Structure formats: C-alpha cells, structure tokens
GROMACS .gro file of C-alpha atoms in nm:
model
  186
    1UNK     CA    1  -0.081   0.803   0.490
    2UNK     CA    2   0.118   1.131   0.497
    3UNK     CA    3  -0.068   1.427   0.649
    4UNK     CA    4  -0.059   1.624   0.323
    5UNK     CA    5  -0.215   1.341   0.118
    6UNK     CA    6  -0.580   1.418   0.046
    7UNK     CA    7  -0.816   1.161   0.188
    8UNK     CA    8  -1.069   0.994  -0.038
    9UNK     CA    9  -1.424   1.064   0.073
   10UNK     CA   10  -1.637   0.776   0.196
   11UNK     CA   11  -2.011   0.837   0.165
   12UNK     CA   12  -2.204   0.618   0.408
   13UNK     CA   13  -2.549   0.581   0.255
   14UNK     CA   14  -2.824   0.471   0.496
   15UNK     CA   15  -3.063   0.227   0.329
   16UNK     CA   16  -3.305   0.164   0.614
   17UNK     CA   17  -3.281   0.021   0.964
   18UNK     CA   18  -2.939   0.150   1.071
   19UNK     CA   19  -2.862   0.388   1.357
   20UNK     CA   20  -2.640   0.694   1.330
   21UNK     CA   21  -2.407   0.573   1.611
   22UNK     CA   22  -2.351   0.246   1.423
   23UNK     CA   23  -2.287   0.437   1.100
   24UNK     CA   24  -2.032   0.651   1.287
   25UNK     CA   25  -1.852   0.339   1.418
   26UNK     CA   26  -1.848   0.191   1.068
   27UNK     CA   27  -1.716   0.515   0.919
   28UNK     CA   28  -1.439   0.545   1.176
   29UNK     CA   29  -1.330   0.186   1.115
   30UNK     CA   30  -1.316   0.227   0.736
   31UNK     CA   31  -1.137   0.562   0.771
   32UNK     CA   32  -0.872   0.401   0.992
   33UNK     CA   33  -0.828   0.102   0.760
   34UNK     CA   34  -0.844   0.271   0.419
   35UNK     CA   35  -0.743   0.630   0.491
   36UNK     CA   36  -1.082   0.772   0.391
   37UNK     CA   37  -1.278   1.061   0.538
   38UNK     CA   38  -1.638   0.955   0.592
   39UNK     CA   39  -1.963   1.146   0.597
   40UNK     CA   40  -2.324   1.034   0.616
   41UNK     CA   41  -2.477   1.094   0.274
   42UNK     CA   42  -2.846   1.126   0.187
   43UNK     CA   43  -3.031   0.800   0.241
   44UNK     CA   44  -3.119   0.566  -0.041
   45UNK     CA   45  -3.482   0.503  -0.123
   46UNK     CA   46  -3.544   0.130  -0.102
   47UNK     CA   47  -3.850   0.039  -0.310
   48UNK     CA   48  -4.060  -0.254  -0.196
   49UNK     CA   49  -3.968  -0.445  -0.514
   50UNK     CA   50  -3.614  -0.478  -0.379
   51UNK     CA   51  -3.743  -0.699  -0.099
   52UNK     CA   52  -3.730  -1.073  -0.122
   53UNK     CA   53  -3.723  -1.353   0.133
   54UNK     CA   54  -3.532  -1.329   0.363
   55UNK     CA   55  -3.410  -0.974   0.294
   56UNK     CA   56  -3.323  -0.712   0.036
   57UNK     CA   57  -3.173  -0.774  -0.308
   58UNK     CA   58  -2.808  -0.671  -0.284
   59UNK     CA   59  -2.775  -0.625  -0.660
   60UNK     CA   60  -3.059  -0.373  -0.667
   61UNK     CA   61  -2.894  -0.166  -0.393
   62UNK     CA   62  -2.558  -0.184  -0.569
   63UNK     CA   63  -2.714  -0.077  -0.901
   64UNK     CA   64  -2.875   0.224  -0.729
   65UNK     CA   65  -2.539   0.323  -0.578
   66UNK     CA   66  -2.364   0.295  -0.913
   67UNK     CA   67  -2.636   0.515  -1.067
   68UNK     CA   68  -2.588   0.770  -0.787
   69UNK     CA   69  -2.212   0.771  -0.845
   70UNK     CA   70  -2.263   0.831  -1.219
   71UNK     CA   71  -2.514   1.110  -1.148
   72UNK     CA   72  -2.265   1.278  -0.916
   73UNK     CA   73  -2.011   1.283  -1.196
   74UNK     CA   74  -1.776   1.019  -1.058
   75UNK     CA   75  -1.603   1.262  -0.822
   76UNK     CA   76  -1.401   0.978  -0.667
   77UNK     CA   77  -1.597   0.919  -0.347
   78UNK     CA   78  -1.650   0.564  -0.227
   79UNK     CA   79  -2.018   0.486  -0.167
   80UNK     CA   80  -2.108   0.231   0.099
   81UNK     CA   81  -2.478   0.164   0.157
   82UNK     CA   82  -2.566   0.015   0.494
   83UNK     CA   83  -2.902  -0.147   0.559
   84UNK     CA   84  -3.047  -0.313   0.864
   85UNK     CA   85  -3.187  -0.586   0.641
   86UNK     CA   86  -3.023  -0.910   0.543
   87UNK     CA   87  -2.898  -0.908   0.184
   88UNK     CA   88  -2.989  -1.164  -0.079
   89UNK     CA   89  -2.770  -1.223  -0.386
   90UNK     CA   90  -2.907  -1.293  -0.733
   91UNK     CA   91  -2.873  -1.667  -0.674
   92UNK     CA   92  -3.096  -1.643  -0.363
   93UNK     CA   93  -2.820  -1.689  -0.107
   94UNK     CA   94  -2.793  -1.462   0.195
   95UNK     CA   95  -2.474  -1.253   0.179
   96UNK     CA   96  -2.318  -1.010   0.423
   97UNK     CA   97  -2.235  -0.759   0.152
   98UNK     CA   98  -2.163  -0.705  -0.213
   99UNK     CA   99  -1.933  -0.469  -0.401
  100UNK     CA  100  -1.858  -0.352  -0.751
  101UNK     CA  101  -1.491  -0.453  -0.733
  102UNK     CA  102  -1.291  -0.147  -0.830
  103UNK     CA  103  -1.615   0.041  -0.905
  104UNK     CA  104  -1.622   0.251  -0.588
  105UNK     CA  105  -1.955   0.118  -0.457
  106UNK     CA  106  -2.055  -0.148  -0.204
  107UNK     CA  107  -2.343  -0.250   0.022
  108UNK     CA  108  -2.343  -0.405   0.371
  109UNK     CA  109  -2.642  -0.583   0.524
  110UNK     CA  110  -2.659  -0.586   0.902
  111UNK     CA  111  -2.946  -0.836   0.917
  112UNK     CA  112  -2.719  -1.120   0.812
  113UNK     CA  113  -2.463  -1.026   1.076
  114UNK     CA  114  -2.691  -1.103   1.368
  115UNK     CA  115  -2.860  -1.395   1.190
  116UNK     CA  116  -3.191  -1.310   1.353
  117UNK     CA  117  -3.053  -1.392   1.698
  118UNK     CA  118  -3.038  -1.029   1.808
  119UNK     CA  119  -2.673  -1.037   1.907
  120UNK     CA  120  -2.552  -0.774   2.151
  121UNK     CA  121  -2.458  -0.426   2.027
  122UNK     CA  122  -2.083  -0.477   2.076
  123UNK     CA  123  -2.082  -0.796   1.866
  124UNK     CA  124  -2.295  -0.642   1.591
  125UNK     CA  125  -2.072  -0.334   1.579
  126UNK     CA  126  -1.755  -0.544   1.553
  127UNK     CA  127  -1.905  -0.757   1.275
  128UNK     CA  128  -2.030  -0.447   1.093
  129UNK     CA  129  -1.688  -0.283   1.110
  130UNK     CA  130  -1.523  -0.592   0.959
  131UNK     CA  131  -1.789  -0.621   0.690
  132UNK     CA  132  -1.766  -0.253   0.598
  133UNK     CA  133  -1.387  -0.261   0.567
  134UNK     CA  134  -1.410  -0.580   0.358
  135UNK     CA  135  -1.670  -0.439   0.117
  136UNK     CA  136  -1.509  -0.093   0.092
  137UNK     CA  137  -1.175  -0.259   0.013
  138UNK     CA  138  -1.345  -0.452  -0.268
  139UNK     CA  139  -1.487  -0.121  -0.392
  140UNK     CA  140  -1.134   0.015  -0.432
  141UNK     CA  141  -1.026  -0.298  -0.617
  142UNK     CA  142  -0.897  -0.546  -0.360
  143UNK     CA  143  -0.967  -0.918  -0.395
  144UNK     CA  144  -1.035  -1.192  -0.141
  145UNK     CA  145  -0.751  -1.333   0.063
  146UNK     CA  146  -0.673  -1.695   0.153
  147UNK     CA  147  -0.566  -1.602   0.508
  148UNK     CA  148  -0.862  -1.681   0.741
  149UNK     CA  149  -0.758  -1.411   0.989
  150UNK     CA  150  -0.742  -1.133   0.727
  151UNK     CA  151  -1.040  -0.900   0.694
  152UNK     CA  152  -1.042  -0.981   0.319
  153UNK     CA  153  -1.106  -1.351   0.376
  154UNK     CA  154  -1.442  -1.447   0.220
  155UNK     CA  155  -1.692  -1.505   0.500
  156UNK     CA  156  -1.922  -1.795   0.420
  157UNK     CA  157  -2.086  -1.794   0.762
  158UNK     CA  158  -2.093  -1.591   1.082
  159UNK     CA  159  -1.811  -1.800   1.232
  160UNK     CA  160  -1.584  -1.680   0.948
  161UNK     CA  161  -1.677  -1.319   1.028
  162UNK     CA  162  -1.604  -1.367   1.397
  163UNK     CA  163  -1.271  -1.544   1.329
  164UNK     CA  164  -1.138  -1.264   1.107
  165UNK     CA  165  -0.931  -0.978   1.241
  166UNK     CA  166  -1.041  -0.625   1.169
  167UNK     CA  167  -0.714  -0.562   0.988
  168UNK     CA  168  -0.531  -0.673   0.677
  169UNK     CA  169  -0.264  -0.942   0.653
  170UNK     CA  170   0.082  -0.840   0.528
  171UNK     CA  171   0.004  -0.928   0.165
  172UNK     CA  172  -0.323  -0.734   0.168
  173UNK     CA  173  -0.154  -0.432   0.331
  174UNK     CA  174   0.079  -0.423   0.029
  175UNK     CA  175  -0.219  -0.458  -0.207
  176UNK     CA  176  -0.393  -0.178  -0.020
  177UNK     CA  177  -0.090   0.049  -0.055
  178UNK     CA  178  -0.094  -0.006  -0.430
  179UNK     CA  179  -0.471   0.045  -0.455
  180UNK     CA  180  -0.443   0.368  -0.255
  181UNK     CA  181  -0.157   0.496  -0.472
  182UNK     CA  182  -0.348   0.407  -0.791
  183UNK     CA  183  -0.657   0.593  -0.665
  184UNK     CA  184  -0.448   0.900  -0.580
  185UNK     CA  185  -0.322   0.916  -0.939
  186UNK     CA  186  -0.676   0.937  -1.079
   0.00000   0.00000   0.00000
C-alpha cells in the first residue's frame, strides 16, 4: 500500500476474556495483512442470554457489532470483536469466527482455538492471528479459498487452522487488492 494511501481503521472490540497483549498481536497481524490501522475500541457488553453450551452465540455478537457500526454512521471502520469464549453458530456448531461478508464486521472466539486444552500462549497467538485475518478479510468481502495453506481456507477443525499459513495465496492476494481498491473508492 503506498504511503499516501489512507489506512482503513480496524476497531478491535473486546467482548470478554481477552488480554490487551493478545489484542495488540491480533491488531498488528491484521494491519500487516490488510493494510488497516488498528485501535482497541470500547468493549462490547455481552448479556448472559448470549451464552449457550459450549460458548457464546456468534450471531448475537455479530448483530451487536452491526448495530454499533450503524450507530456510528458507517464511517468505514472494520469492527472485529474478540472474545475469550468459544463461539456457537445458529445451528449449534462450534465455530472459530463469523463475519458479515462485505459488511465490515466480524467476531473471533478464542475458546475454540485452544479447544479447552489450554494450549501455550505462542500457539494461541498464532491461531488467533490467522483467525482474525480470515474473519476481517471476510468483513471486507473476501470469500473462502480452496487452497489449504491459504489463510482464507475454511477451517473445519483445529488441524486446518494449524495447517494454514498466516498469509494469502496468489489468487487471494489479487482478490484482496481489488477489495482494498473498492473500499478506497467508497
């Protein structure tokens, strides 16, 4: 990205159970991958009704982010909520994250990334960085990729997350360039 190109703001929204150093690592990774400029935004209240076994309802978090984006007047910032909980989709399955594809909002659940095994900090950070880039890229409009080593490959289990690179394949880098140019025109 040329130095004179304004960077899109990335608001990292804490949603419970996440440390500031981990948020910083996530923000730096997304900034490097997507050309954003991150900041830690005010935390998101997570009402008890969002909880379900074995975690938090991802759709409820995503709806709250979309409402926040509308309330802020759609100023173009990406919103990425990060929670220490596992995320549960509407169908009851545990997911690593969820995004409003092209809608500027996404959520990442750290609880699913350690699968209750309390993985070491380095492993959790690496998985969180991959998950954050993946979900933020969806938020700017990118789709899944068929290349298992690309960060945009759909992770069905923790082995898929670990197998992926932190970067984009050649095809996705081209898609990202187009998504970034389209966002700059808005």
